[in-house]
Amino acid sequence: MVFTFLVAGWEGIAHDSRILSESFSNANAQFPLPPPDKYYLCDAAYANTRGFMAPYRNVRYWLGDFRRNRALTDKEKFNHGHAKLRNVIERAYGVLKARFPILKRMAPFSLLTQRNVTIACFALHNFIRKEGLSDELFDEYDQPNVRLQDGDEHVQDQGVEQEPRHGSSEDRDFMSQLRDKIAQELMQNNVL
């Protein structure tokens, strides 16, 4: 539950996928792309393209939905597994927000101060985790079934496909085929 990349200094209304796209084009950002055979799990607001695996759109996704009814189709099984893995990301944000409530009350500060406070909070979060210090918040949020507050668990999907801002159509086709293959294997092997 550590953060590997941080872009601070954008206004809160900037869309995450726009910030990611800008990070790709900024040589100073040095975004750590995954190796060719790996990928980041991302939410539905991002393009499903090489290096970034998004869930299926307009298919059940929320972990709570699967507590009531098990996944029935290959796409639901994939989304359930995707949501369980992405839950680690949401729990990391849960720890960060619980530890540093100032992150929710930054409006009165200048953009420079907001950026510096954000960087400091993320650095301290990672330090505590990497050093293995005894920590009640990490202990609480290390539980996979922890209830997240304030809508921490989210998939930004309004049913409208975002125009992908990175990756070629070949890369998007590759990841769609890989996602379909994983979904079929989960269904055939009765996993999840």
XYZ file of C-alpha atoms in Angstrom:
192
model
C 0.000 0.000 0.000
C 2.634 2.508 -1.111
C 2.392 5.111 -3.840
C 4.856 4.833 -6.706
C 4.132 8.078 -8.535
C 2.666 11.421 -7.535
C 1.743 14.458 -9.582
C 0.938 17.373 -7.304
C -0.080 20.870 -8.264
C -3.128 20.276 -10.453
C -6.503 21.738 -9.529
C -8.872 19.258 -7.917
C -11.264 19.405 -10.865
C -8.660 18.059 -13.304
C -9.601 14.558 -14.464
C -7.166 11.788 -13.440
C -6.847 10.507 -17.009
C -5.878 13.991 -18.226
C -3.190 14.244 -15.563
C -1.868 10.809 -16.582
C -1.778 11.805 -20.253
C 0.078 15.001 -19.406
C 2.560 12.975 -17.344
C 3.339 10.872 -20.432
C 4.122 13.936 -22.498
C 6.200 15.650 -19.782
C 9.801 14.415 -20.023
C 10.487 15.715 -16.489
C 7.700 13.607 -14.950
C 9.414 10.248 -15.668
C 6.233 8.222 -15.285
C 7.231 4.602 -14.487
C 5.608 2.578 -17.258
C 5.236 -1.107 -16.429
C 7.392 -3.712 -18.200
C 5.894 -4.982 -21.495
C 4.326 -8.071 -19.874
C 2.796 -6.185 -16.903
C 0.069 -3.587 -16.454
C -1.476 -1.224 -13.945
C -5.047 -1.830 -12.864
C -7.043 1.328 -13.443
C -10.646 2.370 -13.144
C -13.119 2.757 -15.986
C -12.235 6.416 -16.527
C -8.948 5.378 -18.138
C -8.323 3.887 -21.555
C -7.897 0.116 -21.590
C -4.560 0.235 -23.404
C -1.171 -1.454 -23.228
C 0.134 -1.119 -19.693
C -3.310 -0.190 -18.257
C -6.060 -2.738 -17.572
C -9.510 -1.224 -17.053
C -12.650 -3.130 -16.028
C -15.464 -3.864 -18.441
C -17.846 -0.923 -18.683
C -21.549 -1.281 -17.925
C -20.914 -4.605 -16.152
C -21.252 -5.060 -12.373
C -18.113 -3.861 -10.626
C -18.672 -2.816 -7.005
C -17.465 -5.290 -4.386
C -20.735 -4.787 -2.491
C -22.702 -6.023 -5.502
C -20.808 -9.310 -5.379
C -21.451 -9.768 -1.647
C -25.160 -10.146 -2.448
C -24.918 -12.093 -5.714
C -21.968 -14.000 -7.095
C -20.508 -13.239 -10.514
C -22.361 -15.070 -13.265
C -20.643 -14.142 -16.538
C -16.996 -14.077 -17.576
C -17.058 -10.255 -17.638
C -18.556 -10.113 -14.128
C -15.915 -12.552 -12.875
C -13.198 -10.389 -14.393
C -14.644 -7.202 -12.894
C -14.991 -8.878 -9.491
C -11.323 -9.920 -9.523
C -10.294 -6.486 -10.818
C -12.276 -4.766 -8.042
C -10.727 -7.000 -5.366
C -7.223 -6.149 -6.572
C -7.955 -2.446 -7.021
C -9.336 -2.391 -3.502
C -5.719 -2.278 -2.282
C -5.346 1.089 -4.014
C -8.537 2.400 -2.410
C -7.383 1.180 1.014
C -4.042 2.986 0.561
C -5.967 6.193 -0.104
C -8.129 5.419 2.924
C -5.045 5.291 5.164
C -3.675 8.497 3.633
C -6.939 10.435 4.118
C -7.462 9.109 7.652
C -3.907 9.985 8.684
C -3.826 13.416 7.048
C -7.261 15.063 7.247
C -5.629 18.301 6.085
C -5.745 16.829 2.559
C -9.529 17.378 2.607
C -9.209 20.987 3.832
C -6.599 22.553 1.562
C -8.727 25.244 -0.141
C -7.521 28.195 1.983
C -3.874 27.525 1.107
C -2.020 28.680 -1.989
C -1.541 26.155 -4.795
C 2.185 25.966 -3.956
C 1.445 25.211 -0.289
C -1.165 22.625 -1.294
C 1.373 20.938 -3.565
C 4.060 20.880 -0.864
C 1.703 19.556 1.836
C 0.459 16.845 -0.534
C 3.986 15.725 -1.380
C 4.934 15.677 2.324
C 1.861 13.606 3.266
C 2.498 11.018 0.535
C 6.206 10.819 1.479
C 5.392 10.280 5.171
C 2.757 7.673 4.257
C 5.294 5.714 2.195
C 7.994 6.081 4.860
C 5.761 4.633 7.573
C 4.742 1.717 5.353
C 8.195 0.920 3.985
C 9.864 1.089 7.385
C 7.360 -1.403 8.756
C 6.586 0.798 11.723
C 3.784 -0.386 13.982
C 0.787 1.539 12.747
C -2.886 1.257 13.718
C -4.169 2.728 10.446
C -2.233 0.323 8.249
C -3.311 -2.541 10.523
C -6.957 -1.503 10.131
C -6.801 -0.913 6.362
C -4.723 -4.036 5.685
C -7.937 -6.020 6.132
C -9.333 -6.722 2.627
C -12.933 -6.324 3.796
C -12.481 -2.975 5.542
C -15.362 -0.576 4.917
C -14.067 2.492 3.125
C -15.509 5.884 4.039
C -16.415 8.976 2.035
C -16.837 7.069 -1.193
C -13.171 6.020 -1.261
C -14.081 2.994 -3.379
C -15.112 4.323 -6.757
C -15.168 3.671 -10.451
C -15.729 6.762 -12.487
C -18.087 5.446 -15.112
C -21.010 7.494 -16.217
C -21.638 5.074 -19.065
C -19.935 7.407 -21.546
C -16.636 6.185 -22.945
C -13.852 8.709 -22.357
C -11.851 9.483 -25.452
C -8.538 7.682 -24.799
C -5.715 10.158 -24.519
C -2.885 7.659 -24.644
C -2.133 4.443 -26.477
C -2.702 3.468 -30.073
C -5.720 1.543 -31.323
C -3.372 -1.461 -31.645
C -2.488 -1.138 -27.936
C -6.166 -0.836 -26.970
C -7.038 -3.905 -29.071
C -4.165 -5.858 -27.457
C -5.372 -5.065 -23.931
C -9.016 -5.775 -24.810
C -8.024 -9.198 -26.130
C -5.898 -9.875 -23.049
C -8.750 -8.814 -20.763
C -11.147 -11.118 -22.669
C -8.659 -13.991 -22.382
C -8.292 -13.470 -18.615
C -12.089 -13.283 -18.224
C -12.565 -16.532 -20.147
C -9.876 -18.300 -18.082
C -11.486 -17.114 -14.825
C -14.804 -18.506 -16.014
C -13.394 -21.826 -17.272
C -11.360 -22.413 -14.123
C -14.238 -21.309 -11.882
C -11.988 -18.831 -10.087
C -13.438 -16.253 -7.658
